[in-house]
Every structure is written in C-alpha cells, then in structure tokens.
Short mmCIF file of N, CA and C in Angstrom, two decimals:
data_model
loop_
_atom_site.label_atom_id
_atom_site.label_comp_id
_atom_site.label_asym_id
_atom_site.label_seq_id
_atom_site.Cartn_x
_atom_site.Cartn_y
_atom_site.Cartn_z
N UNK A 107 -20.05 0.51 -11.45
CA UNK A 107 -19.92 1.95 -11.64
C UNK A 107 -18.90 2.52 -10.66
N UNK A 108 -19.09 1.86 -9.58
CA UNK A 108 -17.85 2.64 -8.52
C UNK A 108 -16.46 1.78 -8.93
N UNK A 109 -16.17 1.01 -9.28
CA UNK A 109 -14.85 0.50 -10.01
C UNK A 109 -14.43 1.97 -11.32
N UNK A 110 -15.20 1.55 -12.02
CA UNK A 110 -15.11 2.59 -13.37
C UNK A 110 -14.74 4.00 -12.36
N UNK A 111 -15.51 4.72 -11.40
CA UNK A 111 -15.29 6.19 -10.95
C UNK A 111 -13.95 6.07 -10.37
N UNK A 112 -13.75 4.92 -9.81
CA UNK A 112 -11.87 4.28 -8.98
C UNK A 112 -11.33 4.72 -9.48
N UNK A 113 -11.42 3.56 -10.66
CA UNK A 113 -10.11 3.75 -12.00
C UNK A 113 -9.79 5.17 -12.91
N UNK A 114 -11.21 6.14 -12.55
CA UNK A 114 -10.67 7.77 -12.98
C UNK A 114 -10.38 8.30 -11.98
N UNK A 115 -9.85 7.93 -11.14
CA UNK A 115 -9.69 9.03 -9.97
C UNK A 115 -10.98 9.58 -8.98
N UNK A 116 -12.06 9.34 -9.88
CA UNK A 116 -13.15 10.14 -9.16
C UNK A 116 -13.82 9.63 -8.20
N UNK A 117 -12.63 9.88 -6.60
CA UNK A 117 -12.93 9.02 -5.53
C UNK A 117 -14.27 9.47 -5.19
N UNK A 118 -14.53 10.34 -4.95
CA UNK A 118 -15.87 11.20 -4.10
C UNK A 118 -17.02 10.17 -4.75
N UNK A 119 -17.13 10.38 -6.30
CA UNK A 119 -18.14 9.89 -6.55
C UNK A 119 -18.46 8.16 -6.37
N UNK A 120 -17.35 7.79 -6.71
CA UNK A 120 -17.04 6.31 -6.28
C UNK A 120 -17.48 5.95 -5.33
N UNK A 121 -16.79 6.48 -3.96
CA UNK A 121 -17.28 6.59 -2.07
C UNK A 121 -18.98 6.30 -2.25
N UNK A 122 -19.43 7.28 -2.85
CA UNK A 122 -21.11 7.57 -2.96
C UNK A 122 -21.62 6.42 -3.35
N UNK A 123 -21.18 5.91 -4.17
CA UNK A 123 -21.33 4.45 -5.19
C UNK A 123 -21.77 3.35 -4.07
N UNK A 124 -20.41 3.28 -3.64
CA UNK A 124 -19.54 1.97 -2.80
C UNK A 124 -21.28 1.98 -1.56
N UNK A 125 -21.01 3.33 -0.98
CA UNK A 125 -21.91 3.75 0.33
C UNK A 125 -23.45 3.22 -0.11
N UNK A 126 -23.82 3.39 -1.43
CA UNK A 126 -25.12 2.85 -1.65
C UNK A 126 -25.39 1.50 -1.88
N UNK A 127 -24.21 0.85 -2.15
CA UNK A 127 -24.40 -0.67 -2.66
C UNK A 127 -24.12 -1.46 -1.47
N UNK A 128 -23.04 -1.10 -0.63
CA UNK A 128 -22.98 -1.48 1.00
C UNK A 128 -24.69 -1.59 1.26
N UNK A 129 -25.25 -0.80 1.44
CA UNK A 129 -26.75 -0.64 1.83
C UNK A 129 -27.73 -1.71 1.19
N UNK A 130 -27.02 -2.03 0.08
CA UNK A 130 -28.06 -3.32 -0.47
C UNK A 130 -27.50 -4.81 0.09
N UNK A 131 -26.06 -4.50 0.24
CA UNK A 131 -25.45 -5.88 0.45
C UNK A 131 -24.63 -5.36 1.47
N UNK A 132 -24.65 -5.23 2.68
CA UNK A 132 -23.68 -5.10 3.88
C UNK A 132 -22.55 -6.09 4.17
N UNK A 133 -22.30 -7.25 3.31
CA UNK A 133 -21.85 -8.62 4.15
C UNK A 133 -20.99 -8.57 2.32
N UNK A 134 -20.28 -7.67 1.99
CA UNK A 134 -19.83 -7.61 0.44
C UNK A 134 -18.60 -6.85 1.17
N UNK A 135 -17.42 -7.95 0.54
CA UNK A 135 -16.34 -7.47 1.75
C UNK A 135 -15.61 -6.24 0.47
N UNK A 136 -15.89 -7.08 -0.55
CA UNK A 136 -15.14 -6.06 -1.81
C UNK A 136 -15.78 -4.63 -1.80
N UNK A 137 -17.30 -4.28 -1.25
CA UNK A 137 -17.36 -2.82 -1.50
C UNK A 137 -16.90 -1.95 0.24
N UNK A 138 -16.91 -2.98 0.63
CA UNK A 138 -15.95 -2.43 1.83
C UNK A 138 -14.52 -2.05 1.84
N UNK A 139 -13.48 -2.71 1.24
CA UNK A 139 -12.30 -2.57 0.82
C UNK A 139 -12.11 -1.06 -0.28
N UNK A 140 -13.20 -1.33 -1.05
CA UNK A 140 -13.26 -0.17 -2.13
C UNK A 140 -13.62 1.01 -1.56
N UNK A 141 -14.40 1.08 -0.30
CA UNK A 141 -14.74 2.30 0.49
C UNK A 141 -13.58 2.69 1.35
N UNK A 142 -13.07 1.72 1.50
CA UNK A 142 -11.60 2.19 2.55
C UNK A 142 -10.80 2.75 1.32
N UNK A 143 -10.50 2.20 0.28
CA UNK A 143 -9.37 2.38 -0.40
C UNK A 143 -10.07 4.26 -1.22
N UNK A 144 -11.07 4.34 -1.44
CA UNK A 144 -11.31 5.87 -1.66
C UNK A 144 -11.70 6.79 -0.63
N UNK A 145 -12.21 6.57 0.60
CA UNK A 145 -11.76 7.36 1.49
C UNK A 145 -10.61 7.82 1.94
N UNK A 146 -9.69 6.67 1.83
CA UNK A 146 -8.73 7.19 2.03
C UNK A 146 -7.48 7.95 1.01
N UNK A 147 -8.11 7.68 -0.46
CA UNK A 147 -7.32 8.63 -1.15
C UNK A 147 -8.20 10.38 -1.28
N UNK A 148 -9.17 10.63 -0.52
CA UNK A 148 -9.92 11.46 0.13
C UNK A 148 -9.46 12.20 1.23
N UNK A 149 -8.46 11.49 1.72
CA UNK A 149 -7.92 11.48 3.09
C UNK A 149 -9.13 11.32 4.67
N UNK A 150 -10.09 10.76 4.03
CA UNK A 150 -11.24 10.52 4.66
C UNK A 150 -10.78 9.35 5.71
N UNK A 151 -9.50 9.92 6.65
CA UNK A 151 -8.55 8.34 7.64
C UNK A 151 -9.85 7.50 8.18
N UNK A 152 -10.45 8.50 9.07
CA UNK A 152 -11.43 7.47 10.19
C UNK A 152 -12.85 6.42 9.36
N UNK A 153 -12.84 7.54 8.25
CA UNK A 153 -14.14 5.94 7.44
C UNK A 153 -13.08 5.34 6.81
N UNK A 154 -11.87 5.08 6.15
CA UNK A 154 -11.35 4.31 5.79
C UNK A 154 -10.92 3.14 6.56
N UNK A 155 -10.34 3.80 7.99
CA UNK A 155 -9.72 2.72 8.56
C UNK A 155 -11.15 2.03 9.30
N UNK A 156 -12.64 2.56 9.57
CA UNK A 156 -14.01 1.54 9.52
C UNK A 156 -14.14 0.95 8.60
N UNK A 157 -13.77 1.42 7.19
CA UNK A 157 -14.54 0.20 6.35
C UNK A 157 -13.35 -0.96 6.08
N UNK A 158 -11.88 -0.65 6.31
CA UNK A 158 -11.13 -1.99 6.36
C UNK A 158 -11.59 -2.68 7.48
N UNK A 159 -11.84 -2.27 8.79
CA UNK A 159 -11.99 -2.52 10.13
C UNK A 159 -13.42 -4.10 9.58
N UNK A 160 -14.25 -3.21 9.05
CA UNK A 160 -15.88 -3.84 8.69
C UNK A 160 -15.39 -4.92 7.48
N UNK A 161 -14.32 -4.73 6.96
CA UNK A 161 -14.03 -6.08 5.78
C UNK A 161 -13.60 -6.98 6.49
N UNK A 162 -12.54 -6.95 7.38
CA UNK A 162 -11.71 -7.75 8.32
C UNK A 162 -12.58 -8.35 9.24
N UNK A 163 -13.53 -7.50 9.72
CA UNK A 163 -14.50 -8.29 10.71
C UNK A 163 -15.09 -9.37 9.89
N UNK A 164 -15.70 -9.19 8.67
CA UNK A 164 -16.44 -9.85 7.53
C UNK A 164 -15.27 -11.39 7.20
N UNK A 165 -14.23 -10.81 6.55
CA UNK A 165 -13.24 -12.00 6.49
C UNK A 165 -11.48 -11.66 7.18
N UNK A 166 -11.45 -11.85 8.15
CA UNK A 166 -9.67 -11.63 8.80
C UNK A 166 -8.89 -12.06 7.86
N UNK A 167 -8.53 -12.98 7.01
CA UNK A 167 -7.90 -13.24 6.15
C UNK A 167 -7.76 -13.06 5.03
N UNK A 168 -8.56 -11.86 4.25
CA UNK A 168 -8.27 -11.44 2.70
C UNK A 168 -7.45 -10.67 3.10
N UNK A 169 -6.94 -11.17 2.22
CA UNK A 169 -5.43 -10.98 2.15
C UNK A 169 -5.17 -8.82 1.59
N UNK A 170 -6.12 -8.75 0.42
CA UNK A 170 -6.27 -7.53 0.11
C UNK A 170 -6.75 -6.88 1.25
N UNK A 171 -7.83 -6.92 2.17
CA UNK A 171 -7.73 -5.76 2.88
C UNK A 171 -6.90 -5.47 3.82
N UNK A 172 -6.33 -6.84 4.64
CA UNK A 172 -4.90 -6.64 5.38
C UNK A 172 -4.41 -5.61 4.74
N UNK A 173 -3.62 -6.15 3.74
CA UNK A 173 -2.57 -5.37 3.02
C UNK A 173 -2.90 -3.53 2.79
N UNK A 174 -4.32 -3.37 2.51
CA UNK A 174 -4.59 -2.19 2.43
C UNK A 174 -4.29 -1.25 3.38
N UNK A 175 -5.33 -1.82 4.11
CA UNK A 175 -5.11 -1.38 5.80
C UNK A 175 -3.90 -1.18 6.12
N UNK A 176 -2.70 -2.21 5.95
CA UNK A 176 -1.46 -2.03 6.86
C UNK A 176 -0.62 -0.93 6.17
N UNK A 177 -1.22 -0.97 4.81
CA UNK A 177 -0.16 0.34 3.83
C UNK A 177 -0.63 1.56 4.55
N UNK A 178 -1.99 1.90 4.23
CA UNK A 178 -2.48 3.06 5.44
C UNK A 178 -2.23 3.31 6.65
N UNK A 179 -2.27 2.31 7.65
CA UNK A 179 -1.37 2.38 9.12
C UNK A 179 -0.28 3.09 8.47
N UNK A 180 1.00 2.19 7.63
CA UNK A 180 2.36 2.63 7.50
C UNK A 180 2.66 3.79 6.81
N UNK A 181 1.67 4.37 6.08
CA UNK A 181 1.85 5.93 5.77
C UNK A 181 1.58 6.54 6.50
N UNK A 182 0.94 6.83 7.72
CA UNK A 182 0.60 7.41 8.58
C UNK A 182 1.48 7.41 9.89
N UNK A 183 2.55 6.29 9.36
CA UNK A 183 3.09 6.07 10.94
C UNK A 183 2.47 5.25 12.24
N UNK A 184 1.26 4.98 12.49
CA UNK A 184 0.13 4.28 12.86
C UNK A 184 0.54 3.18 13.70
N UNK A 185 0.05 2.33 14.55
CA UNK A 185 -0.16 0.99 14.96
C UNK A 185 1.07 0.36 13.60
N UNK A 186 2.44 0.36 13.67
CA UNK A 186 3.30 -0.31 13.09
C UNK A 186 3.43 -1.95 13.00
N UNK A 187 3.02 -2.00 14.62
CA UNK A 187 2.69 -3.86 15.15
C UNK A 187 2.15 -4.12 14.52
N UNK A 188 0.65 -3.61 14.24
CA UNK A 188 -0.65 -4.02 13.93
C UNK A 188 -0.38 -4.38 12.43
N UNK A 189 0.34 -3.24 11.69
CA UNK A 189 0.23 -3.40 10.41
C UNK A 189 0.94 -4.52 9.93
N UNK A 190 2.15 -4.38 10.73
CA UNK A 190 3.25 -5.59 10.00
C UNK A 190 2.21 -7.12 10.26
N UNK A 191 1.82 -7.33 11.12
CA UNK A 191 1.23 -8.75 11.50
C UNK A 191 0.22 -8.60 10.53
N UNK A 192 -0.97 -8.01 10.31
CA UNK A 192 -1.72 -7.89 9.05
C UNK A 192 -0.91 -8.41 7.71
N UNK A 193 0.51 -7.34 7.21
CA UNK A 193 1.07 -7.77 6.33
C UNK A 193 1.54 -8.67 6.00
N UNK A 194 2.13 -9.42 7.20
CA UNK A 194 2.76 -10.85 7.23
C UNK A 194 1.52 -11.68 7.03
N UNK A 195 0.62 -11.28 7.13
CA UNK A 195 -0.76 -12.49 7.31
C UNK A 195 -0.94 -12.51 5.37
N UNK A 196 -1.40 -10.80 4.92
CA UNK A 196 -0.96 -10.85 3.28
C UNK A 196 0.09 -11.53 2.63
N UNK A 197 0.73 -11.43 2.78
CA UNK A 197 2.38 -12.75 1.96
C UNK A 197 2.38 -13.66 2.51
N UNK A 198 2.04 -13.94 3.26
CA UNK A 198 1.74 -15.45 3.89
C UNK A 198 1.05 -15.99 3.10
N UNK A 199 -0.21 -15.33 2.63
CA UNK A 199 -1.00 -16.13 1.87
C UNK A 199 -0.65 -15.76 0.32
N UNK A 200 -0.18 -15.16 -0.20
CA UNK A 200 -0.03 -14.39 -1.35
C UNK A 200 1.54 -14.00 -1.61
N UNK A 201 2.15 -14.67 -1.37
CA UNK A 201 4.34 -14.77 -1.44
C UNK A 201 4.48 -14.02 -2.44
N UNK A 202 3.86 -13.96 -3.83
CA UNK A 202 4.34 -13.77 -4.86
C UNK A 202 3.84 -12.23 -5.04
N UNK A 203 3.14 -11.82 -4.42
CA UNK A 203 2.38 -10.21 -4.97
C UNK A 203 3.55 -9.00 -4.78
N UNK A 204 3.50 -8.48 -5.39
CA UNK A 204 4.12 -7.07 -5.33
C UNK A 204 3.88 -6.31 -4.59
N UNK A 205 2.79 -6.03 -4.44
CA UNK A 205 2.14 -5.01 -3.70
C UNK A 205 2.30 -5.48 -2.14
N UNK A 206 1.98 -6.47 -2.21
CA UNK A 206 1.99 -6.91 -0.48
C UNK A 206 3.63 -7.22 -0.32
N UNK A 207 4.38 -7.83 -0.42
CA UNK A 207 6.15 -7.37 -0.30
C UNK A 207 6.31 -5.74 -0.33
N UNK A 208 6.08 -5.64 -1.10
CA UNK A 208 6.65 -3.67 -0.78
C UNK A 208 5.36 -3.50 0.62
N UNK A 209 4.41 -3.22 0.64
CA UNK A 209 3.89 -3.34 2.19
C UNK A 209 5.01 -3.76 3.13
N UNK A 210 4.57 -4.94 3.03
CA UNK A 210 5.77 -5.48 4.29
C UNK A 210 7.31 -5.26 4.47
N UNK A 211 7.80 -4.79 3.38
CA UNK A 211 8.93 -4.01 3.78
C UNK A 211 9.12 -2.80 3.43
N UNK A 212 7.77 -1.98 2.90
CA UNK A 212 8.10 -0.53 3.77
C UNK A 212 7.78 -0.45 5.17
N UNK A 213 6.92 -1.35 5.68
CA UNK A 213 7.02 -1.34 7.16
C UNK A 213 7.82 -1.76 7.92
N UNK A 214 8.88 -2.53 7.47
CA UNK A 214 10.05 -3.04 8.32
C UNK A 214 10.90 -1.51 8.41
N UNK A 215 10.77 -1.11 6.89
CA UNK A 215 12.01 -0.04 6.72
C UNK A 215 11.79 0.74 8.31
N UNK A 216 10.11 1.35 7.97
CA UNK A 216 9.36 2.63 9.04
C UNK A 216 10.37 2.08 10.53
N UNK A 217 10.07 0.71 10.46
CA UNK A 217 10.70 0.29 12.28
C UNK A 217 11.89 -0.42 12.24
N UNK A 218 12.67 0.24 11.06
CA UNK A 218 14.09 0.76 11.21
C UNK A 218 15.19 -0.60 11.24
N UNK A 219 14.26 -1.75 10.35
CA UNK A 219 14.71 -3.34 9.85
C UNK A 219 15.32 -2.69 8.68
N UNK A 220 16.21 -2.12 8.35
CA UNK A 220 16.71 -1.59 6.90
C UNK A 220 16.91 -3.18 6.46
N UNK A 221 18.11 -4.24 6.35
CA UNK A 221 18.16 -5.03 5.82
C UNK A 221 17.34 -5.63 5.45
N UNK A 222 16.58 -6.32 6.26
CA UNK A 222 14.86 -7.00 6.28
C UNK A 222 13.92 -6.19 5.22
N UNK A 223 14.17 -4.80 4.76
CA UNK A 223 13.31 -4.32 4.31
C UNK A 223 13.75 -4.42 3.02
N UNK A 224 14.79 -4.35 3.00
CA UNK A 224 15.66 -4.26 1.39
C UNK A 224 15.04 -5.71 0.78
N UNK A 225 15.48 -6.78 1.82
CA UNK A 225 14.61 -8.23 1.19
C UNK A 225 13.84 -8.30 0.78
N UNK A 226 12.55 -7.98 1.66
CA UNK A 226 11.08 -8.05 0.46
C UNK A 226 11.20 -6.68 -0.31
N UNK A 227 11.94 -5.76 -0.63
CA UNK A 227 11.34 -4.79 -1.55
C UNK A 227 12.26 -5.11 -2.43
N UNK A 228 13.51 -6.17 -2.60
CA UNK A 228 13.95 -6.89 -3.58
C UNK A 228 12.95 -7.95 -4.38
N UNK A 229 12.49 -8.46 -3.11
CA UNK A 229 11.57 -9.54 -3.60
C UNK A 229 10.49 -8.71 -4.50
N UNK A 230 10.02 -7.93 -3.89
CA UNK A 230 9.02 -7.01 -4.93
C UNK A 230 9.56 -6.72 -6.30
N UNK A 231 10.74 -6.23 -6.19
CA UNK A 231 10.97 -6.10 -7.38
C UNK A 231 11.07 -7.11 -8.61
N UNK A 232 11.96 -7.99 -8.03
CA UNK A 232 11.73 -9.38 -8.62
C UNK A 232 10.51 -9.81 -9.35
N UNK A 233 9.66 -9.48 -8.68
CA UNK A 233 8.27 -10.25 -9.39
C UNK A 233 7.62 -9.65 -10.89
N UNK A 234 8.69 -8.29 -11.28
CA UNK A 234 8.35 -7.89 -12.51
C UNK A 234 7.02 -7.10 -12.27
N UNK A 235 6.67 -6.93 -11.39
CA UNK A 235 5.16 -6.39 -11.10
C UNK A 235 5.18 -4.84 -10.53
N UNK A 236 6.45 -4.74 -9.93
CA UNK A 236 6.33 -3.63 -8.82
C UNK A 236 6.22 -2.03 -9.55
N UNK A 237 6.01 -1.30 -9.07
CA UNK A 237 5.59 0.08 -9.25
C UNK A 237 6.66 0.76 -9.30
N UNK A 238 6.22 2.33 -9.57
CA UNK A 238 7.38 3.16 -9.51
C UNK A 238 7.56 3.62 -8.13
N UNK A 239 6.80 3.06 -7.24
CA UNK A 239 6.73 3.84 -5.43
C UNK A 239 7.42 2.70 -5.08
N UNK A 240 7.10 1.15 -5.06
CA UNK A 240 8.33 0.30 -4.65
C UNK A 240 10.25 0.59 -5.27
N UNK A 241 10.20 1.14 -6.38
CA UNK A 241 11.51 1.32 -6.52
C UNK A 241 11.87 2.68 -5.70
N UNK A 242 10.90 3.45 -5.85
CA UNK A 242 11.19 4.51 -4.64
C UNK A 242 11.54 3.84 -3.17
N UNK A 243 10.62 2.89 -2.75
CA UNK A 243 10.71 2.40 -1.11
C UNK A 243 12.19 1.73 -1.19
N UNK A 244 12.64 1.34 -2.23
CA UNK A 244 14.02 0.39 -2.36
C UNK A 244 14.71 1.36 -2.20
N UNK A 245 14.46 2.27 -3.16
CA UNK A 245 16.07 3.13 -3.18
C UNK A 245 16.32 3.67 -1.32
N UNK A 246 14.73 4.31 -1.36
CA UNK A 246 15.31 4.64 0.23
C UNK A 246 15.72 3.70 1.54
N UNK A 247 15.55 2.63 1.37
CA UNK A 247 16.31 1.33 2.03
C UNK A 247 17.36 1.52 1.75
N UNK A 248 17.91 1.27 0.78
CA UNK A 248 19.16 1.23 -0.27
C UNK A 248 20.53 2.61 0.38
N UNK A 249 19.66 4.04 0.04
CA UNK A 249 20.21 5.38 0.80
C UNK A 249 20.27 4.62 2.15
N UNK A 250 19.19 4.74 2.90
CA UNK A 250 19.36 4.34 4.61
C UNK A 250 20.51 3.19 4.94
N UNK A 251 20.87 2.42 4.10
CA UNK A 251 21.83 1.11 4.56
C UNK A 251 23.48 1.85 3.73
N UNK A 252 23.17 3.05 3.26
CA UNK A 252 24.74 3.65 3.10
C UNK A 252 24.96 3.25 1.72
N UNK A 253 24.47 2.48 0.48
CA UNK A 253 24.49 2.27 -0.81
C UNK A 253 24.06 2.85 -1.74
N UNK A 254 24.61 3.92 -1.70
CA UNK A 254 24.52 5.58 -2.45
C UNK A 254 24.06 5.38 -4.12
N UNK A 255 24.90 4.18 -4.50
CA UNK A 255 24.64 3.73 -5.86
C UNK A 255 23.90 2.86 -6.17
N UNK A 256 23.08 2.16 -5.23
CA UNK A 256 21.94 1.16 -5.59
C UNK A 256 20.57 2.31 -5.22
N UNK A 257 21.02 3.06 -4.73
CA UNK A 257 19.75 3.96 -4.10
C UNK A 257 19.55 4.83 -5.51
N UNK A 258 20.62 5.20 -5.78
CA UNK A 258 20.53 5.86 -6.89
C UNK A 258 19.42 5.19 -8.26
N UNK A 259 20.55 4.17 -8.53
CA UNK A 259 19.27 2.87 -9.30
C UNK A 259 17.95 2.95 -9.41
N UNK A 260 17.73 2.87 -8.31
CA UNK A 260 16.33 2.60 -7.53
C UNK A 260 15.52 3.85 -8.52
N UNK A 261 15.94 4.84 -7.80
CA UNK A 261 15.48 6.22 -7.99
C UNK A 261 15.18 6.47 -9.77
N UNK A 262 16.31 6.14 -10.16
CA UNK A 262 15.96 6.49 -11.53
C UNK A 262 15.28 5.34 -11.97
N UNK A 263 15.36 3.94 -11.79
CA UNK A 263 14.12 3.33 -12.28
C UNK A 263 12.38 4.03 -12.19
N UNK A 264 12.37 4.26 -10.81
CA UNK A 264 11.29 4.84 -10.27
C UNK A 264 10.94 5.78 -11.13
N UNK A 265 11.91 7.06 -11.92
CA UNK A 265 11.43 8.01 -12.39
C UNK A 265 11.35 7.60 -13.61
N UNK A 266 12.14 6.40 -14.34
CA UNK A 266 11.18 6.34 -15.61
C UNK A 266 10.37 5.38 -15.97
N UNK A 267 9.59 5.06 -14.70
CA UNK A 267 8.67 4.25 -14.78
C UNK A 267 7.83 5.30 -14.52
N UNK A 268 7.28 6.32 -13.84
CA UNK A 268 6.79 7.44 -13.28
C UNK A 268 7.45 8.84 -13.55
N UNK A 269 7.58 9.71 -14.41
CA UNK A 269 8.32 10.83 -14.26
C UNK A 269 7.85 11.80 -13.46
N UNK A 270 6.73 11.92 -13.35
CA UNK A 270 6.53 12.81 -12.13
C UNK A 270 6.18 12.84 -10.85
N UNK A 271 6.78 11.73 -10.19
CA UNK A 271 7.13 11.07 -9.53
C UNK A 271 7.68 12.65 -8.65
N UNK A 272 7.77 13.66 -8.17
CA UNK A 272 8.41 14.66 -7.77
C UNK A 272 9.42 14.03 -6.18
N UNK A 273 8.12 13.30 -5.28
CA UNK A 273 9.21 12.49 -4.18
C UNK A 273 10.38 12.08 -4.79
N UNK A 274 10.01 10.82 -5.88
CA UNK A 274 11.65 10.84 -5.85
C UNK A 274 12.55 11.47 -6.39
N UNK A 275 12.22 12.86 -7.37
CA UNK A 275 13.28 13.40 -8.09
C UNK A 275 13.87 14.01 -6.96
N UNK A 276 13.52 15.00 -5.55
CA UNK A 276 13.23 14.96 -4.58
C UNK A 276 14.85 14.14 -3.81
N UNK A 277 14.14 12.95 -3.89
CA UNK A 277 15.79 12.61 -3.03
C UNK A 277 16.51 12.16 -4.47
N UNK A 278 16.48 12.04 -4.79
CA UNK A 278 17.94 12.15 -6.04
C UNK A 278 18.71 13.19 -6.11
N UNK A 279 17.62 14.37 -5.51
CA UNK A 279 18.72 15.67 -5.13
C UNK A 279 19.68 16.13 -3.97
N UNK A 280 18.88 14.89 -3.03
CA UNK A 280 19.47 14.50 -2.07
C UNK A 280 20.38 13.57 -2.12
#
C-alpha cells in the first residue's frame, strides 16, 4: 500500500504506511529507504536523512540507499565527501544504472569536476535509461565547460522528454 501511495505522489500518506510497517519489521531495509525517499519529497530533511542513516546501518552496501542518500546530500549542498564516496560505493556495484551515474556526476559537477562530471552523465545517458533531470544535469555540465551547443542539446532533450520541466526551459533562456 505505501508503494501504490509512492507511485501517486501521495507521500504523507505513504510516510504513515512505511512508519507502521517499520514497527512490525524494524530490520526491513526497503521500508526504510521508502521512508527516506518520502520524507524527503515532504521536505521532511532530518527523518529522511535517519531513515537512510537506519538502512545503511542495516546494510552499508545497498547500493539504492547510498545512492539515495548521496542525491539528497547533493541537492542540498551537504557533506559532498560523504556523498560522492556513498555514490562511488553505488556504481561500483551497479556500473550500468542511470540513476546512480547521474548521482555521481551531479556531484562531481556540485565540486566543480566539470569534465569528470560530463563522463558519468554521458555514461548515464548512454544507458538509454536516463531521465529528463539527467539531460538537464548534462546540459548544465555541458553550459559550465563553455559548449553552448551541446548544453543546448541537452536542454531540449530534457524538455521533450519532460515539458514542464520549467528549470530547464529556465536555462535555455539563459
């Protein structure tokens, strides 16, 4: 039931879900991950970054809550160290994911690895998997390294994979 409330958006009720089934099974790293990942589209930071904290204690190496966690650090600006080594620990085990490459190089981008970052958010792209926010994270690599016309690319992939996408229409005006 808290998957199903995820997948509509309806974090609050989801959270409620996740919070009661934790209580039957505490040592369930997946409803821990799922409590971080809707708190924090709640903006609920401090139980999110406990219940990745409480998955990681549970298993250091799933690879999904690293990755979660370190995307949250890197939107926030956050423990940058922390996140990238988390992330590197995600593609380490998982090379091929989308999601975890764009992680790890929007966090290179944040600490100002533009080249390094362009790599894995190429690599992301590559995998046929990536989103309309990784072609966003490319293009702005892409702008930041002075390649006005791959940034561009980027951007309009992004928007018609996503049109309302407003960030990136946003810098396209830029």
């Amino acid at each position: 039931k808290g998957l199903a409330l995820q997948n509509k958006s309806n974090f609050e009720e989801a959270l409620e879900i996740f919070r009661s089934a934790i209580g039957l099974n505490e040592n369930n790293i997946y409803l821990w991950v799922n409590l971080g990942l809707c708190a924090n589209r709640l903006g609920k930071m401090e139980l999110s970054d406990s219940a990745y904290e409480k998955a990681l204690e549970i298993d250091p190496k799933m690879p999904l809550a690293l990755n979660n966690y370190a995307y949250s650090l890197v939107e926030r600006n956050l423990e940058l160290q922390k996140a990238l080594k988390m992330s590197k620990s995600a593609i380490e085990m998982e090379p091929e994911n989308a999601s975890y490459l764009d992680t790890y190089g929007w966090i290179l981008f944040q600490l100002g690895n533009i080249e390094e970052a362009i790599v894995y958010l190429e690599k992301s792209v590559a995998t046929n998997q990536a989103s309309a926010i990784v072609f966003e994270h490319l293009g702005d690599a892409y702008a930041a390294s002075g390649n006005k016309t791959k940034a561009k690319e980027a951007y309009m992939k992004a928007l018609e994979m996503d049109p309302k996408l407003t960030s990136t229409k946003e810098r396209l005006e830029k």
